[in-house]
CSV table of C-alpha atoms in Angstrom, one decimal:
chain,number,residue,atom,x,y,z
A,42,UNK,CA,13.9,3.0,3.6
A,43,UNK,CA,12.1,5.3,0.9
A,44,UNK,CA,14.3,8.6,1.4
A,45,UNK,CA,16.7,6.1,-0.8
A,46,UNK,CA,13.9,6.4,-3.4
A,47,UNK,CA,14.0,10.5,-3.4
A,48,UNK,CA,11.0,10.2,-0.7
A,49,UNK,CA,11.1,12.6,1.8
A,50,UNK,CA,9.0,13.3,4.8
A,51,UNK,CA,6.1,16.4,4.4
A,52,UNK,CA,5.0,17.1,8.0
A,53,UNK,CA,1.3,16.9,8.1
A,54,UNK,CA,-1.0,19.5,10.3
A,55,UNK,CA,-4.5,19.4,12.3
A,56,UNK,CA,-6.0,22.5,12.6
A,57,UNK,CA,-7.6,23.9,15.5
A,58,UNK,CA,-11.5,25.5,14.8
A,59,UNK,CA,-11.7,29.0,15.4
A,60,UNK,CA,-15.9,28.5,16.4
A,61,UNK,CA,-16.6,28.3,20.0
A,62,UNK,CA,-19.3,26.1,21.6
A,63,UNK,CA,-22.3,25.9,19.6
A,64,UNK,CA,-25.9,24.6,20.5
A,65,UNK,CA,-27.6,21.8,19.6
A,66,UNK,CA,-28.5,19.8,16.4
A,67,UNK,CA,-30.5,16.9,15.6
A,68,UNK,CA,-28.0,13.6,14.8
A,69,UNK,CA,-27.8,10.3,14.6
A,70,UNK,CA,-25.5,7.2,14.6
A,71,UNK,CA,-25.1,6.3,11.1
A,72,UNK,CA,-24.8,2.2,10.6
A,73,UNK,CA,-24.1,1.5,7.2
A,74,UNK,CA,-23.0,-2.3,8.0
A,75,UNK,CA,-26.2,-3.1,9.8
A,76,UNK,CA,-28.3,-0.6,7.9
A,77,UNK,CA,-28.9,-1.0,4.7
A,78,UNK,CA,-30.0,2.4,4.3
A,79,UNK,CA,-27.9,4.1,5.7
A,80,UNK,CA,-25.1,2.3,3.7
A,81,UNK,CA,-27.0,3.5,0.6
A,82,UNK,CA,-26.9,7.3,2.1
A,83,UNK,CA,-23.4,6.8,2.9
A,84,UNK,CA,-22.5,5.4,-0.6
A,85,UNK,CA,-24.5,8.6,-2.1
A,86,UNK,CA,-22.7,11.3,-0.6
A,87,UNK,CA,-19.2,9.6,-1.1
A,88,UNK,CA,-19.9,10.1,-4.7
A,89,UNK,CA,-21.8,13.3,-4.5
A,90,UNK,CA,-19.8,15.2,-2.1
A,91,UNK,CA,-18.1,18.8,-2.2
A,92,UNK,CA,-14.2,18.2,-1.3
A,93,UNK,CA,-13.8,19.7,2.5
A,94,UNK,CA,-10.6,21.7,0.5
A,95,UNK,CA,-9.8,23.6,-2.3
A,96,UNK,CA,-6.0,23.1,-0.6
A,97,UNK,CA,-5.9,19.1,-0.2
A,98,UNK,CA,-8.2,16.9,-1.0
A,99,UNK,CA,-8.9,13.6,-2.9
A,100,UNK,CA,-10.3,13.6,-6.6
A,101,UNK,CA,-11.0,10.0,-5.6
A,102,UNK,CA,-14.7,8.6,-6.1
A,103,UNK,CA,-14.7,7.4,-2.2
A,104,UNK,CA,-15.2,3.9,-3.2
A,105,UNK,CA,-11.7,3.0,-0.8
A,106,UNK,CA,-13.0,5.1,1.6
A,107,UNK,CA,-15.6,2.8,2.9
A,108,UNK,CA,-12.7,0.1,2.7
A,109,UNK,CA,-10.7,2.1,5.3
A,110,UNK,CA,-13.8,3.2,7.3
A,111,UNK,CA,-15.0,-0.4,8.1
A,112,UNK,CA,-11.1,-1.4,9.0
A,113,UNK,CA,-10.8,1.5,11.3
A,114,UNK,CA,-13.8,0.7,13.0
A,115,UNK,CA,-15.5,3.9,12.0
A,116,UNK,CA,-18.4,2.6,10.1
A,117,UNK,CA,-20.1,1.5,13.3
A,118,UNK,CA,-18.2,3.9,16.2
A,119,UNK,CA,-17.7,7.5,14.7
A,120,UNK,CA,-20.0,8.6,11.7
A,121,UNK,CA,-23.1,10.8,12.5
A,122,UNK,CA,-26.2,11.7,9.9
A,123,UNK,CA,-27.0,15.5,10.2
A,124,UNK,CA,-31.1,14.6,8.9
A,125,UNK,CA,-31.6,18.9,8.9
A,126,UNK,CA,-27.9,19.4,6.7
A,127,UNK,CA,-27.9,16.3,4.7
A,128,UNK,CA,-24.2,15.9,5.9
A,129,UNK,CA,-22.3,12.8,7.1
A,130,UNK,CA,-19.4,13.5,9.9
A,131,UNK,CA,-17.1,11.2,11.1
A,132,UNK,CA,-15.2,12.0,14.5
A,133,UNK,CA,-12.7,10.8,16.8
A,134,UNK,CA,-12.0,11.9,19.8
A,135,UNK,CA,-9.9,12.2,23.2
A,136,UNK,CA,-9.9,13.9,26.7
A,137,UNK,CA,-8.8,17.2,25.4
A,138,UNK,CA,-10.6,17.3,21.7
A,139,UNK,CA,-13.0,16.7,19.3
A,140,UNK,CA,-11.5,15.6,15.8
A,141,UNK,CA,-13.5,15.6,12.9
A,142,UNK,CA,-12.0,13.4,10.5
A,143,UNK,CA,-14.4,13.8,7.3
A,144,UNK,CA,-17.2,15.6,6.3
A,145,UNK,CA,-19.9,14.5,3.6
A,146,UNK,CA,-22.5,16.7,1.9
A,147,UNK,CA,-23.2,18.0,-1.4
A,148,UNK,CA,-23.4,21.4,0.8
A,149,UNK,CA,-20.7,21.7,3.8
A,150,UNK,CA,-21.9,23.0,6.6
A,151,UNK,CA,-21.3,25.6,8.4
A,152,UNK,CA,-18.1,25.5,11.1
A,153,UNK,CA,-20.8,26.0,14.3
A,154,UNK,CA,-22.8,22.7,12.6
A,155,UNK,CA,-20.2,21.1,13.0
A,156,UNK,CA,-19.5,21.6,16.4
A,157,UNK,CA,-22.9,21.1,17.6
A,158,UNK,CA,-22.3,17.4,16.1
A,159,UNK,CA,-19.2,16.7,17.6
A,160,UNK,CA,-19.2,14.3,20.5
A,161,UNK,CA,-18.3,17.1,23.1
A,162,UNK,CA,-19.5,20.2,22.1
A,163,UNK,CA,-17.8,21.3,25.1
A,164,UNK,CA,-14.0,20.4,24.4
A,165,UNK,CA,-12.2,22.1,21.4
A,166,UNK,CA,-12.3,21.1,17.8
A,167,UNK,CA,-9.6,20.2,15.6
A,168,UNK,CA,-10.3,19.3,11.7
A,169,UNK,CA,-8.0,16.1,10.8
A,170,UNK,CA,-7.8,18.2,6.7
A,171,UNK,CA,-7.6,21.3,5.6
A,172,UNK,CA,-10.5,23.1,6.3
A,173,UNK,CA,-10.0,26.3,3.9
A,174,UNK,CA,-13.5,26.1,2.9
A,175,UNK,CA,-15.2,25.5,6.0
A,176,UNK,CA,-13.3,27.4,8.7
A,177,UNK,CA,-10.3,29.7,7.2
A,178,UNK,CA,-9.8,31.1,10.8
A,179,UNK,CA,-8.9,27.4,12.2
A,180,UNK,CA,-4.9,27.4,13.3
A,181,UNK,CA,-2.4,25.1,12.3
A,182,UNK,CA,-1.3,22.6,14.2
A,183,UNK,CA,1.6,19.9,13.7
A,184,UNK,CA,0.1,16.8,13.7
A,185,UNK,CA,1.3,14.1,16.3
A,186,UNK,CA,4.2,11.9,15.4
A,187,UNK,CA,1.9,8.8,16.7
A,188,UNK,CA,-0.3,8.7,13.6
A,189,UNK,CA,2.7,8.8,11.0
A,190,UNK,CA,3.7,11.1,8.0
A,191,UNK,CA,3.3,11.5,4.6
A,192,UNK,CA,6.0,10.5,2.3
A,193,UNK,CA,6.5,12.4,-0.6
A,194,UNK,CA,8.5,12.2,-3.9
A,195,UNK,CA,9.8,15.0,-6.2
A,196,UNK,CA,8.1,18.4,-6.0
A,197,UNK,CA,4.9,18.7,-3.7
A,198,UNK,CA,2.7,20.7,-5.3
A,199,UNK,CA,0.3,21.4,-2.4
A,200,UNK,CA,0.1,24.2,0.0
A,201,UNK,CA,3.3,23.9,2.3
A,202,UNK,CA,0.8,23.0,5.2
A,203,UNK,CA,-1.8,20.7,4.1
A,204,UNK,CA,-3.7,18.2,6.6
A,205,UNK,CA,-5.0,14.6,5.1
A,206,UNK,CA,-8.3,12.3,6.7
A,207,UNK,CA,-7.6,9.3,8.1
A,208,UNK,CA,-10.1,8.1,5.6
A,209,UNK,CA,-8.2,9.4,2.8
A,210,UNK,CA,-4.8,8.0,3.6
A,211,UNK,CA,-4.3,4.9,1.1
């Protein structure tokens, strides 16, 4: 229906962390609907964070972004406070591997951080973006046809393999 508009399709990628297991990190579940501080500390580093990419990322003031969170489900299932990195990470997840969808800090962590917090610290890790400033050894990976494609019109100006969050898809 769009590619009569001068749309066309831009295959999207995951990329697969080049960190191996890590150890252990203090975490928690992060509530913002029930807690009331934690939806403050949420709403704090949406506006405060560094972008996960210098490649891709949203200039966006993450206002929507709590918007898709709570219709996804994620506001009570997949984000986790990192107390000792003052970072917010939101994951999903499968048999085979760990994907972290979004990160939020004023300071990103580390790659083996990230890990640590990741549901399985066991099963591989793919980033759902770009994550040229947090792992540049992670691999590309096409993303799977199941969660759609990004429809671009006229020039793209991006890198010609770019990955987008979930949480940053509206």
């Amino acid at each position: 229906m769009y590619s009569g508009h001068g749309f066309e399709v831009a295959p999207t990628y995951r990329f697969l962390s080049s960190v191996g297991p890590a150890g252990t990190i203090r975490k928690r579940r992060l509530d913002p609907i029930a807690r009331a501080e934690d939806a403050a500390l949420f709403g704090e580093l949406l506006r405060e964070r560094t972008a996960v990419s210098q490649e891709c990322s949203s200039a966006d003031d993450g206002w929507m972004v709590g918007i898709v969170a709570a219709l996804s489900g994620r506001l009570q299932t997949g984000m986790w406070w990192l107390p000792d990195h003052q970072a917010i990470v939101v994951f999903d997840g499968d048999d085979e591997h760990n994907l972290l969808v979004e990160v939020f800090a004023r300071e990103l962590p580390d790659p083996a951080i990230l890990r640590a917090a990741a549901p399985k610290p066991e099963l591989p890790m793919l980033y759902s973006f770009c994550p040229d400033l947090i792992d540049e050894g992670a691999v590309a990976q096409p993303a799977p046809a199941s969660i759609g494609s990004m429809m671009i019109r006229g020039q793209w100006p991006g890198p010609a393999v770019f990955g987008v969050s979930p949480l940053w898809e509206h």
